[in-house]
Short mmCIF file of C-alpha atoms in Angstrom, two decimals:
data_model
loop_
_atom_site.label_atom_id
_atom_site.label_comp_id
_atom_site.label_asym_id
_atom_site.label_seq_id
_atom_site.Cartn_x
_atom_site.Cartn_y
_atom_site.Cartn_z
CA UNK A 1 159.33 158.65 -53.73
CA UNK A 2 156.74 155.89 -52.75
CA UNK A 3 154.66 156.27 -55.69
CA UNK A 4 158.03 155.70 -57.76
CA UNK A 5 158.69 152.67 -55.50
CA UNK A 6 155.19 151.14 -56.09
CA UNK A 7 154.39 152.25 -59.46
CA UNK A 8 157.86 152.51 -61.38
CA UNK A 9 159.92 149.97 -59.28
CA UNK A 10 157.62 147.66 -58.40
CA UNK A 11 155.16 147.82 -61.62
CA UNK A 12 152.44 148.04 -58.77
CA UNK A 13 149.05 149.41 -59.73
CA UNK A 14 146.95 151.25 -57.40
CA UNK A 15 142.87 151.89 -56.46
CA UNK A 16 141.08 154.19 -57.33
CA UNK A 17 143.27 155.06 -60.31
CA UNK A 18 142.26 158.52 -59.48
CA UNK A 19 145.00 160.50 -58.09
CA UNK A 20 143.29 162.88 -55.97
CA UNK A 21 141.74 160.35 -53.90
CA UNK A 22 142.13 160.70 -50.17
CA UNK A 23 143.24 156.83 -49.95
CA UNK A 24 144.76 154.68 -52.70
CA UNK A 25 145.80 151.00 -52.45
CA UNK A 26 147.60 148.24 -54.27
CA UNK A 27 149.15 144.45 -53.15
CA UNK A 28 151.31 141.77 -54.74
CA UNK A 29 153.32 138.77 -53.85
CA UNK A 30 156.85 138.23 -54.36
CA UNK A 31 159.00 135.82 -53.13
CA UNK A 32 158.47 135.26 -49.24
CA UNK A 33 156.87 138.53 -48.97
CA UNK A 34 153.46 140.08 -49.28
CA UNK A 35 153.39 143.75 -49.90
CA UNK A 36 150.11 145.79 -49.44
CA UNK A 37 150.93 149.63 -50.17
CA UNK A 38 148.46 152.35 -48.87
CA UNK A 39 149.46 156.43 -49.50
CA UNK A 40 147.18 159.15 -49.69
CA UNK A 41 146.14 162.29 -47.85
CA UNK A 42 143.80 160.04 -45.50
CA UNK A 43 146.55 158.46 -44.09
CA UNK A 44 147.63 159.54 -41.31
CA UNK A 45 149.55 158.10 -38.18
CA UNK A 46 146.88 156.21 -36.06
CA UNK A 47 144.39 156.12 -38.83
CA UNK A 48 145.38 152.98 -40.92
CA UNK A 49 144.96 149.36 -39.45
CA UNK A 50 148.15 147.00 -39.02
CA UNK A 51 147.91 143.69 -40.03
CA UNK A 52 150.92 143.40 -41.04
CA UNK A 53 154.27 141.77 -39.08
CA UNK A 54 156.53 144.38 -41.00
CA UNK A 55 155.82 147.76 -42.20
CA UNK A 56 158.20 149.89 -44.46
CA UNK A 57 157.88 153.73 -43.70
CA UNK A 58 158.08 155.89 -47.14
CA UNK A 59 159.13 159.62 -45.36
CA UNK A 60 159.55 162.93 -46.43
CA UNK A 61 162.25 164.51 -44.64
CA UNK A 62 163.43 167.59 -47.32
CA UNK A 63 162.14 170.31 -44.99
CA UNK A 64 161.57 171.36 -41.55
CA UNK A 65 157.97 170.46 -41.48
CA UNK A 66 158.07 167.34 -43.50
CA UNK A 67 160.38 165.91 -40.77
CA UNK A 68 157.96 166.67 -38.07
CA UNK A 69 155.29 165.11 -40.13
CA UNK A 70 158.38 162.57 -40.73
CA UNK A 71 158.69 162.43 -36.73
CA UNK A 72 155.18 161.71 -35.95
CA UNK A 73 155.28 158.53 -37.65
CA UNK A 74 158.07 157.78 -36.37
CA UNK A 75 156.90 157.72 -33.40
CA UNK A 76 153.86 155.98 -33.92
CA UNK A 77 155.80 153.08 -35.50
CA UNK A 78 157.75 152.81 -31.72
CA UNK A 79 154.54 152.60 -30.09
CA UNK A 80 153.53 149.62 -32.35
CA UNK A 81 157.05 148.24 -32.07
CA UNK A 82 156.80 148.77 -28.15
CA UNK A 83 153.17 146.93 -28.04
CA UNK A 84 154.59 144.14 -30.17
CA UNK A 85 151.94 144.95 -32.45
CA UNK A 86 154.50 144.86 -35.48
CA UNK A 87 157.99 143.12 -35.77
CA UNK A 88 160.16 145.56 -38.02
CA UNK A 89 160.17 148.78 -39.38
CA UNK A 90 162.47 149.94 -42.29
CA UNK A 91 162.29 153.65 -43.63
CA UNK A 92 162.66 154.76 -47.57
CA UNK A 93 163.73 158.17 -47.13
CA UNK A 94 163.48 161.30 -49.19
CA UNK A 95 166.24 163.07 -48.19
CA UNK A 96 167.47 166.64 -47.80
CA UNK A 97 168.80 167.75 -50.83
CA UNK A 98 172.24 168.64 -48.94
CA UNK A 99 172.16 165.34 -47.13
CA UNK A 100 171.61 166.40 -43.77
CA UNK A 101 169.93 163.84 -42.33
CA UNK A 102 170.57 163.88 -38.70
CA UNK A 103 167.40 163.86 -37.14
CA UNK A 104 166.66 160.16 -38.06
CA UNK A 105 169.80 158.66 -36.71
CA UNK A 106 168.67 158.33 -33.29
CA UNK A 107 165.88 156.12 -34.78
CA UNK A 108 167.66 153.41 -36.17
CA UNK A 109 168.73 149.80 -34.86
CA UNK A 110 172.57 150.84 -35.00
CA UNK A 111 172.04 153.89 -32.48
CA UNK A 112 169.49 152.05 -30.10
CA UNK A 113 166.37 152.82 -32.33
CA UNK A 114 163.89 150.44 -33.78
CA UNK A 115 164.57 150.92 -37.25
CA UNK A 116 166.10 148.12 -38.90
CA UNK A 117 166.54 149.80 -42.62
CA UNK A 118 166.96 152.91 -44.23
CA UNK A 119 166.75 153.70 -47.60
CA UNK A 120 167.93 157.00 -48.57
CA UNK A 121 167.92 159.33 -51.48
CA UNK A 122 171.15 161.38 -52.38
CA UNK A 123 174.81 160.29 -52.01
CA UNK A 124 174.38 160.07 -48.08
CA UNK A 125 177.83 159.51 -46.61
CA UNK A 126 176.02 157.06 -44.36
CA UNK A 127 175.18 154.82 -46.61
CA UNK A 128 176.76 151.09 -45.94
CA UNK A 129 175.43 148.43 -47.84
CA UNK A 130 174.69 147.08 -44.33
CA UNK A 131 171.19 149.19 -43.28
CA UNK A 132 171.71 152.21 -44.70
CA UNK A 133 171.15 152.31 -48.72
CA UNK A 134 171.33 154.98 -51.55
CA UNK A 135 167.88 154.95 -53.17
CA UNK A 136 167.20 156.97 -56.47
CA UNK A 137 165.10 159.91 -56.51
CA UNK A 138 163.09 158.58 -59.41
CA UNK A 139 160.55 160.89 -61.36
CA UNK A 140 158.59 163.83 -60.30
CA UNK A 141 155.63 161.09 -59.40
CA UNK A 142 154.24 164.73 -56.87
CA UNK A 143 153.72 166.04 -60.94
CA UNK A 144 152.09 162.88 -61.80
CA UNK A 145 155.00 161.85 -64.17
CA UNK A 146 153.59 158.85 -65.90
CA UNK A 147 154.84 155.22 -66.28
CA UNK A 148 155.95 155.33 -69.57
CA UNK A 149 155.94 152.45 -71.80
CA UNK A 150 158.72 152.45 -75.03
CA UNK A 151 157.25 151.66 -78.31
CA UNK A 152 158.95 151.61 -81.54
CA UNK A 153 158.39 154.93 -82.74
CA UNK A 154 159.99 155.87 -79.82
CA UNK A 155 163.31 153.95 -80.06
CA UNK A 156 162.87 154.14 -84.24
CA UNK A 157 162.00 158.26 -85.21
CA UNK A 158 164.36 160.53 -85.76
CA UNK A 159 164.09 163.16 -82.97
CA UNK A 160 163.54 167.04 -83.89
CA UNK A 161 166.31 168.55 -81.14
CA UNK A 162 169.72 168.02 -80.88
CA UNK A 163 168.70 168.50 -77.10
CA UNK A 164 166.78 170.32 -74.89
CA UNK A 165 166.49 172.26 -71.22
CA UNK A 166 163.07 173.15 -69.86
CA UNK A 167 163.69 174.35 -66.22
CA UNK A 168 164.51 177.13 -63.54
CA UNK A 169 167.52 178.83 -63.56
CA UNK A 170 169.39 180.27 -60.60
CA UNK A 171 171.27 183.46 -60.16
CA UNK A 172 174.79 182.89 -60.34
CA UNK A 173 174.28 178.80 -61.17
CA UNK A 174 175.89 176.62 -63.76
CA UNK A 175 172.46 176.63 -65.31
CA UNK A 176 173.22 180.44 -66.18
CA UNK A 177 176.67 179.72 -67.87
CA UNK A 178 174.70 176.57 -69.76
CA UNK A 179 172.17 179.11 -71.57
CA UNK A 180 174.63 181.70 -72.57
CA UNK A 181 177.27 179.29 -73.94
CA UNK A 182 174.08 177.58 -76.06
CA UNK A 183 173.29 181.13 -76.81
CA UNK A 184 176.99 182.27 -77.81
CA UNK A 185 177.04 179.62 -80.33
CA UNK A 186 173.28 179.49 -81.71
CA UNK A 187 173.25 176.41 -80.48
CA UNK A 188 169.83 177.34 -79.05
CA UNK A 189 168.60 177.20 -82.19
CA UNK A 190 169.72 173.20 -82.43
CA UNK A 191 167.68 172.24 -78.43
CA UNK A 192 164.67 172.78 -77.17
CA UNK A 193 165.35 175.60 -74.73
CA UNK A 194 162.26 177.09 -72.18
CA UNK A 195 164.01 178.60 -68.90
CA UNK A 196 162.01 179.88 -66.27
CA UNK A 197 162.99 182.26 -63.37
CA UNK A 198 161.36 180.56 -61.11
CA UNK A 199 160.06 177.27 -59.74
CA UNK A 200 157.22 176.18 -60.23
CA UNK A 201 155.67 173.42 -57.77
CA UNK A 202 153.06 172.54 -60.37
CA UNK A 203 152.79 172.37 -63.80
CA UNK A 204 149.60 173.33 -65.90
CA UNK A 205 148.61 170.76 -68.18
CA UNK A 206 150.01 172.69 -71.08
CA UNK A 207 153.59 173.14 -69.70
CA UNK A 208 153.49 169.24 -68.49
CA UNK A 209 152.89 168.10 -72.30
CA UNK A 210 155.68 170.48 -73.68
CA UNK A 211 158.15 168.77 -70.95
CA UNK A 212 157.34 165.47 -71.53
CA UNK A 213 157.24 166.61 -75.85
CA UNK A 214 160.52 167.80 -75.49
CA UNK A 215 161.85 165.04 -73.80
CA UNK A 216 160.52 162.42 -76.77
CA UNK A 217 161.85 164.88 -79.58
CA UNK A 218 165.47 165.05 -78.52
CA UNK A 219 168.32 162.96 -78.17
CA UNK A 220 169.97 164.71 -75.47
CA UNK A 221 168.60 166.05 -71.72
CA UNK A 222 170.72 168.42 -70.75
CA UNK A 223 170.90 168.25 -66.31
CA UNK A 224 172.20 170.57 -65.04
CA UNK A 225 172.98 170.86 -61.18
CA UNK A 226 170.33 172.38 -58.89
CA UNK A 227 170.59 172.12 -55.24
CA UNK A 228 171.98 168.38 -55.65
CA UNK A 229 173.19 166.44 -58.84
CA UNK A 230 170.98 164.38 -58.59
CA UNK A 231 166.98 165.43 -60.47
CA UNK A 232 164.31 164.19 -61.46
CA UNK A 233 165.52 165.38 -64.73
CA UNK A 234 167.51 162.64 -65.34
CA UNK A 235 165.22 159.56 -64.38
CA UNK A 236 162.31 161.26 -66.58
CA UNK A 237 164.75 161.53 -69.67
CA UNK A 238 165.73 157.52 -69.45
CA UNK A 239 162.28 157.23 -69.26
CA UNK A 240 161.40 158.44 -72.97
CA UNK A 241 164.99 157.34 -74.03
CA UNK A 242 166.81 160.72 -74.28
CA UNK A 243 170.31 160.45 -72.94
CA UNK A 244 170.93 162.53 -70.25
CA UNK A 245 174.12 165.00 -70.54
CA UNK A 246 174.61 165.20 -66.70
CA UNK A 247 176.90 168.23 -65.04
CA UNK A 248 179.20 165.83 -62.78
CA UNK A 249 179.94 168.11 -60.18
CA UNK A 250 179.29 167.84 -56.07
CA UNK A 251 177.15 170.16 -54.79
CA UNK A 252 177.67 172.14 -51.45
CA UNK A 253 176.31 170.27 -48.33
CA UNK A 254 177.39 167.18 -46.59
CA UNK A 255 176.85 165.05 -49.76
CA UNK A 256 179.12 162.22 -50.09
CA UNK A 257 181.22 164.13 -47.64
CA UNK A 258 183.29 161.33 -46.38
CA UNK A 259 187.12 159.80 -47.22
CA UNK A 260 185.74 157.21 -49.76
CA UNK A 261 183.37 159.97 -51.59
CA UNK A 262 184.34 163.39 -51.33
CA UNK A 263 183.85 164.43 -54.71
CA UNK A 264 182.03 161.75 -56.93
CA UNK A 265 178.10 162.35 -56.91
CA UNK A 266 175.61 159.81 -58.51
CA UNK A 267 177.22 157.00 -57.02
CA UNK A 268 174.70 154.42 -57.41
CA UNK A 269 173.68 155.62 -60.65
CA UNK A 270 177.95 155.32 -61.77
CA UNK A 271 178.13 151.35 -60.13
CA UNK A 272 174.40 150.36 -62.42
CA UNK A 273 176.63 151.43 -65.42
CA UNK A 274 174.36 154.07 -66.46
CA UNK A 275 174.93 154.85 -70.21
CA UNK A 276 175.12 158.51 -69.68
CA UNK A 277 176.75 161.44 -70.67
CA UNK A 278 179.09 163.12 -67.49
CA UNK A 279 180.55 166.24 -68.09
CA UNK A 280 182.85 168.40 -65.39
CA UNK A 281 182.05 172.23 -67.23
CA UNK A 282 179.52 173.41 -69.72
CA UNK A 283 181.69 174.35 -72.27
CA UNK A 284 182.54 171.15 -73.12
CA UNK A 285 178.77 171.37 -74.64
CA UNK A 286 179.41 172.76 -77.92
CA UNK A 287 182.15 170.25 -79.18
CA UNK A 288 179.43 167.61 -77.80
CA UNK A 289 176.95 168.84 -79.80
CA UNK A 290 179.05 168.73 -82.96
CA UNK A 291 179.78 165.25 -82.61
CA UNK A 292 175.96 164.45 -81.98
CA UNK A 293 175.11 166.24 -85.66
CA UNK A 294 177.61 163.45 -86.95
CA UNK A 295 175.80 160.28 -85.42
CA UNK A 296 173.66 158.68 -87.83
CA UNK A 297 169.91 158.02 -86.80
CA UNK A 298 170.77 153.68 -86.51
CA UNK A 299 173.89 155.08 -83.89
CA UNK A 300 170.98 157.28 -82.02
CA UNK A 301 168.75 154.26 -82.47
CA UNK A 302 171.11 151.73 -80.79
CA UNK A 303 171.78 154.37 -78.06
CA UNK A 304 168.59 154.67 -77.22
CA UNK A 305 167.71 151.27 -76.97
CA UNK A 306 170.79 150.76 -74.54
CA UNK A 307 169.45 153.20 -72.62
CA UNK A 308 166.29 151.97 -72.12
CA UNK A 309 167.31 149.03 -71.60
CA UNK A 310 169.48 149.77 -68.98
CA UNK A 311 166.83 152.05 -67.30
CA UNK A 312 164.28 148.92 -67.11
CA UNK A 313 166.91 146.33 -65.69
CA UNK A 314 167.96 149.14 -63.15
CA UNK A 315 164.42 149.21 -61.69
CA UNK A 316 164.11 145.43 -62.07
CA UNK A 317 167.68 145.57 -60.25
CA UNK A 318 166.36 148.08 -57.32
CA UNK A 319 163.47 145.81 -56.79
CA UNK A 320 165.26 142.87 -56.62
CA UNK A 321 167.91 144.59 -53.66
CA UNK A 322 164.77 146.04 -51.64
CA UNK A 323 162.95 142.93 -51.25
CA UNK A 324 166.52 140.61 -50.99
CA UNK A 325 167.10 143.74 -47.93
CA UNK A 326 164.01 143.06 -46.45
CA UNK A 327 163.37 139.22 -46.25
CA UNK A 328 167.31 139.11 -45.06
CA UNK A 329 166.49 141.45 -42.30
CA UNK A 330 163.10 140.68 -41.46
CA UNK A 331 162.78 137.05 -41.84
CA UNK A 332 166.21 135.42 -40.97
CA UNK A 333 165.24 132.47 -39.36
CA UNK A 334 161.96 131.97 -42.36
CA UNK A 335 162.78 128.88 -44.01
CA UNK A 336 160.12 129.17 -46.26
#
């Protein structure tokens, strides 16, 4: 999630350009603000100097140990706070995948903490518009999902798959009842299907190019739930202009478990006017796909550059909010 704030959202570049390095920087200027950006396995809480007033916290809290690594710089942020070595903290989150997210609500500013922002993946009930924000997922940057630029062949080609689904599926998941309805009606045939049984933290350089293939030679990305609605999936298909056919369900958890949004998942996805495709049940597929044989390649053309499109100005848009979030938080009183 930080490497898709610096590199996708922020068009940052980093050095070394070598991923494996143990410590990778970038910088760059933008309105009142001066943003440095340091990740890496090298750094580690007390091992990085401060120089800066504000520092933003990019955390990984999806599991158990990640939030105790989470926790520990936490913690080493208060003890900076406390010695008035910085001014303000603010947190981009990667949340749990069922939105529970308690352990870093003692933390901030609105419980007594001394964190002034949090940015948070998933539809967290929390989130405000105040100090607590939805943040996208992004791309699978921990795969090394590129920055990918749109040229003309790929808004202009006709694509060789009606659609496609390269991914695990579950026992007893939606995923299941997607490949036998493709199956039922040969539809398989039409997509680019490659299920696995299980998932796979890494991909081999051989599986990567067939993902990233498939996503340039269809039209459709098929996304089926996992634990949340929200995937990777769907970021890395806008990203190679290949509309994603998203399965608009909730998942269990305490996602979007509130009055206001009980049941509606992909909320800040929905109020960007993504150009997608949101369907309730799977076997709404095959009448889907029978209309997509009928569009003509300049319909699929002007789709895709909508899409696109839409997918740049989003991240232009998400940029624009974070820093706006910051400098109104962090430097009030600046008048220049």
């Amino acid at each position: 999630v930080g490497l898709y704030l610096w590199q996708h959202i922020f068009e940052g570049v980093l050095e070394p350009a070598d991923v494996t390095a143990q410590w990778r920087e970038g910088s760059q200027s933008t309105g009142k603000m001066h943003f440095s950006f340091i990740t890496g396995p090298a750094v580690v809480p007390g091992y990085f100097s401060v120089e800066a007033e504000h520092v933003v916290l990019v955390l990984n809290g999806r599991e158990e140990a990640k939030v105790a690594q989470a926790a520990r710089w936490l913690l080493f942020a208060q003890t900076l706070v406390e010695t008035r070595r910085i001014r303000h903290v603010a947190v981009v989150l990667l949340g749990s995948e069922r939105c529970r997210n308690d352990w870093i609500r003692p933390y901030l500013s609105r419980n007594g903490g001394f964190v002034r922002l949090l940015f948070v993946t998933y539809d967290y009930p929390l989130a405000n518009e105040e100090d607590i924000f939805q943040w996208p997922l992004g791309v699978a940057t921990y795969r090394n999902f590129p920055v990918v630029e749109p040229n003309w062949a790929m808004l202009h080609n006709p694509r060789s798959y009606l659609c496609n689904f390269l991914g695990t599926v579950y026992k007893n998941s939606s995923r299941e009842t997607l490949l036998e309805i493709l199956k039922q009606d040969g539809l398989d045939k039409l997509c680019w299907i490659a299920p696995r049984e299980q998932w796979q933290p890494q991909e081999t350089n051989e599986s990567f190019r067939n993902y990233q293939d498939a996503l340039l030679q269809s039209d459709l990305t098929l996304c089926p739930v996992g634990i949340n609605t929200e995937c990777y999936r769907i970021y890395e298909a806008c990203s190679y202009g290949s509309v994603p056919v998203v399965e608009d369900v909730m998942t269990p958890g305490d996602c979007g478990n509130s009055s206001v949004h009980h049941s509606a998942p992909l909320r800040l996805l929905k109020t960007t006017g993504a150009p997608f495709i949101f369907i309730k049940d799977w076997k709404e597929l095959p009448s889907l796909l029978e209309e997509e044989k009928k569009k003509s390649l300049q319909e699929k053309i002007e789709r895709r550059r909508k899409l696109i499109e839409w997918y740049r100005n989003f991240k232009a848009w998400m940029r624009q909010k974070f820093i706006h979030t910051l400098e109104k938080s962090f430097l009030p009183d600046d008048k220049g």
